[in-house]
Coordinates of C-alpha atoms in Angstrom, one line a residue:
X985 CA 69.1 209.2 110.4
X986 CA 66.6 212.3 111.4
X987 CA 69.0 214.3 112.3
X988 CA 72.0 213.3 110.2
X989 CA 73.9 216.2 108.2
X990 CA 74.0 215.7 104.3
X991 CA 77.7 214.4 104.2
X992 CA 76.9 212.2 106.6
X993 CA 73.9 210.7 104.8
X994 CA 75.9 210.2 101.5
X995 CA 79.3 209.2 102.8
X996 CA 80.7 205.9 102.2
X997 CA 81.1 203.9 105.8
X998 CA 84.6 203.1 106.4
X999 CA 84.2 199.3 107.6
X1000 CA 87.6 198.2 109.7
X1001 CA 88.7 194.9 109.6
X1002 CA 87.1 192.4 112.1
X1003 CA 87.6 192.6 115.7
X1004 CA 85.7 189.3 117.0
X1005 CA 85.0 189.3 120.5
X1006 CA 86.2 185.6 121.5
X1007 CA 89.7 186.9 119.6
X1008 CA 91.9 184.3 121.4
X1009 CA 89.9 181.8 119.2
X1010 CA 91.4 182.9 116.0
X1011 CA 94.6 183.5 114.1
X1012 CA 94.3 187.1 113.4
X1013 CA 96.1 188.4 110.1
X1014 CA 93.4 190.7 109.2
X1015 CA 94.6 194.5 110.1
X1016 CA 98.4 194.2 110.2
X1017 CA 98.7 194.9 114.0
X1018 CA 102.3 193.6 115.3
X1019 CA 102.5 189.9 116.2
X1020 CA 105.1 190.3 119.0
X1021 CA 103.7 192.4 122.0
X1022 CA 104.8 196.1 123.1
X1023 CA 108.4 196.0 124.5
X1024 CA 109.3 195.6 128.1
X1025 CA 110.4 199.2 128.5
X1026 CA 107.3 200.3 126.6
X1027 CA 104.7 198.1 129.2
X1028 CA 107.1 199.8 132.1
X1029 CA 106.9 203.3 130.8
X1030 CA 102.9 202.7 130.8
X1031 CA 102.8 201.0 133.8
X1032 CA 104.9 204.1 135.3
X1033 CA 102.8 206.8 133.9
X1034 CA 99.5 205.3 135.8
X1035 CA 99.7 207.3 138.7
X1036 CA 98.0 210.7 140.4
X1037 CA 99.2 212.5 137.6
X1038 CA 96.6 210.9 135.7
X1039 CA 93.8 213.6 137.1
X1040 CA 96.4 216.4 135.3
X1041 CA 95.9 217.3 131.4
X1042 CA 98.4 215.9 129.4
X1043 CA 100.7 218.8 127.3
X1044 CA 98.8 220.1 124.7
X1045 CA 101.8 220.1 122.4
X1046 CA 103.2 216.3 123.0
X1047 CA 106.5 218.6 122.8
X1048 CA 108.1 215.7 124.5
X1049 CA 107.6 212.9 121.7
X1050 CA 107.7 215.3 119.0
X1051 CA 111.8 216.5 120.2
X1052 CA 112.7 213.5 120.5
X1053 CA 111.4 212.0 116.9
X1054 CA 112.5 215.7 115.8
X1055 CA 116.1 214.6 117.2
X1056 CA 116.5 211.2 115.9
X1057 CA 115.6 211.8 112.3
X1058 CA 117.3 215.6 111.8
X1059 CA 114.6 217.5 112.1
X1060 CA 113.1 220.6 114.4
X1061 CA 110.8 219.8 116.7
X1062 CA 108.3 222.3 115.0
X1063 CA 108.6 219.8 111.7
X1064 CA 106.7 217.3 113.6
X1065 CA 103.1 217.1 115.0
X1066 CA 101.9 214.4 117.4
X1067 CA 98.3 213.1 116.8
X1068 CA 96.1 210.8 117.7
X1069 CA 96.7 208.1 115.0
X1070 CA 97.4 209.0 111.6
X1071 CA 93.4 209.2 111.0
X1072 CA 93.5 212.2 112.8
X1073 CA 95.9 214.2 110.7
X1074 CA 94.2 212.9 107.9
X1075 CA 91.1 214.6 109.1
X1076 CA 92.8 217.9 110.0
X1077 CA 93.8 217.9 107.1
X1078 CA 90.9 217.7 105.0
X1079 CA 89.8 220.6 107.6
X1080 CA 92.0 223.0 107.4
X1081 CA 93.8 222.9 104.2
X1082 CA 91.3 221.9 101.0
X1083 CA 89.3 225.3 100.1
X1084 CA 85.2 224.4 99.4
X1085 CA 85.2 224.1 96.1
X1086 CA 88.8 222.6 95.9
X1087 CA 89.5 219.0 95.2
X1088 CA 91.6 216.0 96.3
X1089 CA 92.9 212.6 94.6
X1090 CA 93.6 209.4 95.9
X1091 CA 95.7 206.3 94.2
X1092 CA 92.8 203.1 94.1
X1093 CA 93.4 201.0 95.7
X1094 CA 94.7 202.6 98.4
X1095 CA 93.6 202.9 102.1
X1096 CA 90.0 203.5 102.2
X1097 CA 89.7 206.0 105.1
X1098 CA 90.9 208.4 103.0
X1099 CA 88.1 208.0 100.7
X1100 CA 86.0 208.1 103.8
X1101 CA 87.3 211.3 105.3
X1102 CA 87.8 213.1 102.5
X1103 CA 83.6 212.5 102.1
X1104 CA 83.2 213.3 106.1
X1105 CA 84.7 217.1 105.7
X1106 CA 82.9 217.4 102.6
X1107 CA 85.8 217.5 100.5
X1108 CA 85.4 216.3 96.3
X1109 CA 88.0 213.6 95.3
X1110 CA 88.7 211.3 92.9
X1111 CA 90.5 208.1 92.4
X1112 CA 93.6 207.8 90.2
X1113 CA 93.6 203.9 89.3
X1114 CA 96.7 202.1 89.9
X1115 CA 98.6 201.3 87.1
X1116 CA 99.1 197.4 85.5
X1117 CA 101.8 196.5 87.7
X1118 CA 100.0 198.4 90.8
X1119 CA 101.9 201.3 91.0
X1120 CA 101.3 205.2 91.4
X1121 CA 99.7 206.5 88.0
X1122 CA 101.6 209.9 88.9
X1123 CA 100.4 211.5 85.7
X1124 CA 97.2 211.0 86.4
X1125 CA 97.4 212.6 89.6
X1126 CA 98.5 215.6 87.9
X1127 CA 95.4 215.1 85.4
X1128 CA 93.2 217.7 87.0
X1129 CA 94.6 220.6 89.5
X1130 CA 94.2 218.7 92.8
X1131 CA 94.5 220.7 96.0
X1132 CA 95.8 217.9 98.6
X1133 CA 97.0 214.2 97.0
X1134 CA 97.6 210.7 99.8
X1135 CA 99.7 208.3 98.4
X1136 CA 101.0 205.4 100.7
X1137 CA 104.6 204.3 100.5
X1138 CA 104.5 201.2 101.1
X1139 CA 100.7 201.2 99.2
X1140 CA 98.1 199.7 101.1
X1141 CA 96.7 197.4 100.7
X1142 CA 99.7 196.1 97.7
X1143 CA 102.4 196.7 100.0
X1144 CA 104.4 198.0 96.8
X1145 CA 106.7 200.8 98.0
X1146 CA 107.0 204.3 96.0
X1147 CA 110.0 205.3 93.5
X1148 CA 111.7 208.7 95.2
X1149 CA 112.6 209.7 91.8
X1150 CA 109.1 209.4 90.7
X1151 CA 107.5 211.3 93.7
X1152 CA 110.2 213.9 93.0
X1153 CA 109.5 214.2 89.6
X1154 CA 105.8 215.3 90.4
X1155 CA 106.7 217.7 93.2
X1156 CA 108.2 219.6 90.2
X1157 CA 104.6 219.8 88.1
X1158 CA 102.7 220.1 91.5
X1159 CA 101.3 222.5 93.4
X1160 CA 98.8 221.3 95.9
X1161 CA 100.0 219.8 99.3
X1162 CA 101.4 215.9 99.0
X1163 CA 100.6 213.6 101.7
X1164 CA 103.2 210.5 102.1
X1165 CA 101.1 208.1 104.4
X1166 CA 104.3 206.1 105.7
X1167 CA 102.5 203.9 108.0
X1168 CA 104.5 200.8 106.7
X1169 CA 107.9 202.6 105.9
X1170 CA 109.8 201.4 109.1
X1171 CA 109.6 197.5 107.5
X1172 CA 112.0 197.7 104.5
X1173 CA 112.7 201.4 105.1
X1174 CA 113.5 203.5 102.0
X1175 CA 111.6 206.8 103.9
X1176 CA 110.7 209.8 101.9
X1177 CA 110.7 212.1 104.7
X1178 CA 113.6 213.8 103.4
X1179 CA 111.4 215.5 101.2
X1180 CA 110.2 218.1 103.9
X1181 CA 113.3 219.9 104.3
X1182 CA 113.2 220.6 100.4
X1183 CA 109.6 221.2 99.5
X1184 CA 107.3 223.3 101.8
X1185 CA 104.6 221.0 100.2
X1186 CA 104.9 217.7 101.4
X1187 CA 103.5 216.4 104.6
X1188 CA 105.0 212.7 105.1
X1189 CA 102.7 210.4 108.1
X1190 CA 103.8 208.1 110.6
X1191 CA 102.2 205.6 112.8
X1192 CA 102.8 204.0 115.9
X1193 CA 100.3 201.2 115.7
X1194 CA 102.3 198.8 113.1
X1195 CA 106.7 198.4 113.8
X1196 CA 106.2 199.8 117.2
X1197 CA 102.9 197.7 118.2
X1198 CA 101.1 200.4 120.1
X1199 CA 98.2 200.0 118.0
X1200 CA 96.0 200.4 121.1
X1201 CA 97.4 203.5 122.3
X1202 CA 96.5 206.0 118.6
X1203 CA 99.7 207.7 118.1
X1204 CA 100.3 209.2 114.5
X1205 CA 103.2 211.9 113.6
X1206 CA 103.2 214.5 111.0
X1207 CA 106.7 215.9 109.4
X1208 CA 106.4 219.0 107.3
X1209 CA 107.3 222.5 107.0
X1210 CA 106.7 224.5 110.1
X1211 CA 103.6 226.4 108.6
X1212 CA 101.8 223.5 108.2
X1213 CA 102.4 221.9 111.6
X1214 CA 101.0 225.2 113.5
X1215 CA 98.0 224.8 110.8
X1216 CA 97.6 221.5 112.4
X1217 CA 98.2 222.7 116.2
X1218 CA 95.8 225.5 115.5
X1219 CA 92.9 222.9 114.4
X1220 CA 93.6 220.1 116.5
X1221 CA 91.8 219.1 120.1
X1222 CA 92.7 221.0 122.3
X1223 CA 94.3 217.6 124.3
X1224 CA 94.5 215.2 121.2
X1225 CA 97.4 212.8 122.6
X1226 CA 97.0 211.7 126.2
X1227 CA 99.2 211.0 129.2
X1228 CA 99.7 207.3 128.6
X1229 CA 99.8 207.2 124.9
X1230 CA 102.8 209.8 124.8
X1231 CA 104.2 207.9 127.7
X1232 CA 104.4 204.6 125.5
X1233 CA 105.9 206.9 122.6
X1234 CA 108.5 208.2 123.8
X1235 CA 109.5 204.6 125.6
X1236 CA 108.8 202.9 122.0
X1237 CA 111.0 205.4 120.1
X1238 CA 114.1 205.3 122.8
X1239 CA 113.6 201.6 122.3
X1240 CA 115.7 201.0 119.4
X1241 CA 117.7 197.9 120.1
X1242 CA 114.0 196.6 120.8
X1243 CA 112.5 197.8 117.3
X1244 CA 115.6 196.4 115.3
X1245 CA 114.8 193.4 116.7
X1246 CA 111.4 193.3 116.0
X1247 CA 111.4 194.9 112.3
X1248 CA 114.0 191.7 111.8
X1249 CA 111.7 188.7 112.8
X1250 CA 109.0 190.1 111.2
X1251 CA 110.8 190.4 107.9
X1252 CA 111.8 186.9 108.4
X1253 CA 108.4 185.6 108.8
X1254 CA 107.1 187.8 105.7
X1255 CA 110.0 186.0 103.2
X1256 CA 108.8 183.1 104.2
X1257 CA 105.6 183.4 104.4
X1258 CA 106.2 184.8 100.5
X1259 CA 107.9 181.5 99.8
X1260 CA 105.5 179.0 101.5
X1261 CA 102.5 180.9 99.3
X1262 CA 104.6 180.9 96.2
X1263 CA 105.3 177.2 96.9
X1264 CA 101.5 175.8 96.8
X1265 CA 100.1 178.2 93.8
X1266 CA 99.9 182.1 95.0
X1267 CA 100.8 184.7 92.9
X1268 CA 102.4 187.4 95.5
X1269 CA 102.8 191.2 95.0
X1270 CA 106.3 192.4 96.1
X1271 CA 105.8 193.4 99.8
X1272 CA 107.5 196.3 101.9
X1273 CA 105.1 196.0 104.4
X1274 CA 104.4 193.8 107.6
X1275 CA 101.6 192.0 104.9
X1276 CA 101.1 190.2 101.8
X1277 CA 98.5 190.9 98.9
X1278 CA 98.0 187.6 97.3
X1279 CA 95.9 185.5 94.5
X1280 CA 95.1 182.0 94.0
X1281 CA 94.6 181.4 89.7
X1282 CA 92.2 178.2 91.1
X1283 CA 90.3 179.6 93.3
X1284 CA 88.6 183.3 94.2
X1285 CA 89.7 185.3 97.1
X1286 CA 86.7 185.8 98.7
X1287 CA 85.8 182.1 98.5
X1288 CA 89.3 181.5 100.2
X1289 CA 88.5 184.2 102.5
X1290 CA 85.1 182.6 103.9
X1291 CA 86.6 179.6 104.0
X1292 CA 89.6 180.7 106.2
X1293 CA 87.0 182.0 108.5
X1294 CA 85.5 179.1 109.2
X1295 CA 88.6 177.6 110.4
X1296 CA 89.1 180.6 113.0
X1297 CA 91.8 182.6 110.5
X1298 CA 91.1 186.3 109.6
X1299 CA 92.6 187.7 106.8
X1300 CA 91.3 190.3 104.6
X1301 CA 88.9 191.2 101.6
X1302 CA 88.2 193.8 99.8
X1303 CA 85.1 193.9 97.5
X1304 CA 85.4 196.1 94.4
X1305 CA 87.5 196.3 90.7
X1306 CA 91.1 194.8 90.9
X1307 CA 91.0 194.4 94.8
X1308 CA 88.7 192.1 94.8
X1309 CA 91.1 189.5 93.1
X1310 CA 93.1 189.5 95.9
X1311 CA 93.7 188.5 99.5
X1312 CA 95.7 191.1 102.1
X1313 CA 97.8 188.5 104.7
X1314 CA 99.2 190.3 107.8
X1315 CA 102.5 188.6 108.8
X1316 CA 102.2 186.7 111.9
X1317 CA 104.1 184.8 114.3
X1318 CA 105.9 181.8 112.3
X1319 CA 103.1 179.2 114.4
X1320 CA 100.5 181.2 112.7
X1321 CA 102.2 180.6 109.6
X1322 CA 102.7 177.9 109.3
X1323 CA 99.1 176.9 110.4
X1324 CA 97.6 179.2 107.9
X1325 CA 99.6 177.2 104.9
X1326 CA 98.5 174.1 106.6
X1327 CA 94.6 175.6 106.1
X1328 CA 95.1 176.6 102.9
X1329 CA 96.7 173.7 101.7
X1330 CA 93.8 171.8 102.7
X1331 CA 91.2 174.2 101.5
X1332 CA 93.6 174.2 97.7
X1333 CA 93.2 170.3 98.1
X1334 CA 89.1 170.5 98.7
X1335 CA 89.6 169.2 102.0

């Protein structure tokens, strides 16, 4: 820590869900990756774009992947910025748009990064509490005069989606720049992205890494006003999407009869996951997500947790107030399912 900056000596450490290295030993339900694998024509643009080209510099612009997303959602292609992963533009963000002495706000609980990288570039925040039935507390996000405000439709990690009418409402009182993380919109739909054509202060996110399982490859997308995606190509890495992650893009976005597919089993295996949980005791929070956050009245999460572990199942908890309570399930395949209500049956039966 010698030589460690001051933010980087008081910052919070962002601590991702496990990755064990024997991984084909467990059930993984822990980070809500995809449980089906990239599509065929995805695996054959990839395989396609390792070649000599590989020595060349991708396009610094990703204007390939950002036309195309441009052109299937009715936008321009200078509405949309390609990064790598939605951290990324998070980070830029916190760059190039928050003044010094400016500060930010955050629903809790939310995702944690962007507690994390709001501390990283030095930028003051605080966090807006959920309210009883876990939904935005838009009023107090307007509490204070906030220069940049994340929310996550659906949240993370409730998986409750946002009311439009509510987020509109506030866009009329506010005055700083709104982020919409959609990470988990393409699920149950009901986007927001709208928005951008109407206010010149809304940024809405998307990822790559969840509906279109290209978690490996970092891709993240940015819509907003056209001043605000060349404040992000102005900042950004000089080369911050490479060849073979664009490559897989643009394959996984072309892919639609694939995605439709996909976003349909795993919606399948969510509802009944939500059933089987309901069934032996859980108390479930309304998903629109690819996970479930859950609570057994018997027994703590983190006891339930621990004990999953030790039968080679991963799922996630979160230590602090309200959160704590609560267990975050990533849908899986139905197998994994069904084996995880098999565990828990057992563990609910002090087997």
């Amino acid at each position: 820590m010698k030589y460690w900056n001051k933010n980087l000596k008081n910052m919070a450490e962002y601590v991702p869900g496990e990755q064990p290295e024997n991984l084909d030993e467990y059930i993984k339900l822990n980070t809500n990756e995809s449980p089906f694998p990239p599509s065929k024509p995805v695996l054959e643009a990839l395989k396609d774009a390792c070649n000599e080209n590989l020595r060349r510099y991708p396009n610094p612009t990703n204007i390939a992947l950002r036309e195309l997303f441009a052109a299937q959602n009715s936008l321009r292609a200078d509405n949309v910025f390609a990064g790598n992963g939605s951290d990324e533009i998070f980070t830029l963000l916190f760059r190039g748009f928050v003044e010094p002495k400016a500060r930010a706000a955050f629903p809790y609980p939310s995702y944690s990064l962007y507690y994390t990288l709001s501390e990283a570039n030095g930028v003051k925040f605080d966090k807006v509490n959920l309210d009883r039935n876990l939904d935005v507390d838009f009023d107090g996000l307007l509490a204070k005069e906030y220069a940049l405000v994340i929310i996550a439709n659906p949240n993370n990690p409730t998986g409750k989606g946002v009311d439009g009418r509510k987020v509109r409402e506030f866009l009329g009182k506010f005055t700083g720049l709104l982020v919409i993380d959609e990470a988990y919109i393409d699920f149950y739909g009901e986007t927001l992205i709208g928005l951008v054509k109407e206010f010149d202060n809304v940024i809405v996110t998307r990822s790559l890494s969840k509906s279109y399982a290209l978690a490996g490859l970092r891709v993240g997308l940015a819509i907003a006003h056209p001043d605000i995606i060349r404040g992000l190509l102005k900042i950004k890495d000089s080369y911050n999407v490479d060849r073979l992650a664009e490559a897989g893009a643009v394959a996984a976005l072309k892919d639609v009869k694939g995605f439709k597919y996909s976003m349909e089993m795993v919606r399948g295996n969510k509802e009944y996951l939500e059933e089987m949980l309901e069934e032996i005791g859980f108390q479930v929070v309304p998903s629109k997500a690819n996970f479930i956050f859950t609570k057994h009245p018997g027994l703590k999460a983190r006891d339930i947790y621990e004990e999953l572990k030790k039968r080679k199942i991963l799922v996630r908890w979160f230590d602090g107030p309200v959160q704590s309570e609560y267990l975050r399930i990533t849908v899986g395949t139905m197998m994994e399912i069904k084996t995880l209500v098999k565990e828990l049956k057992s563990i609910l039966g002090g087997e």
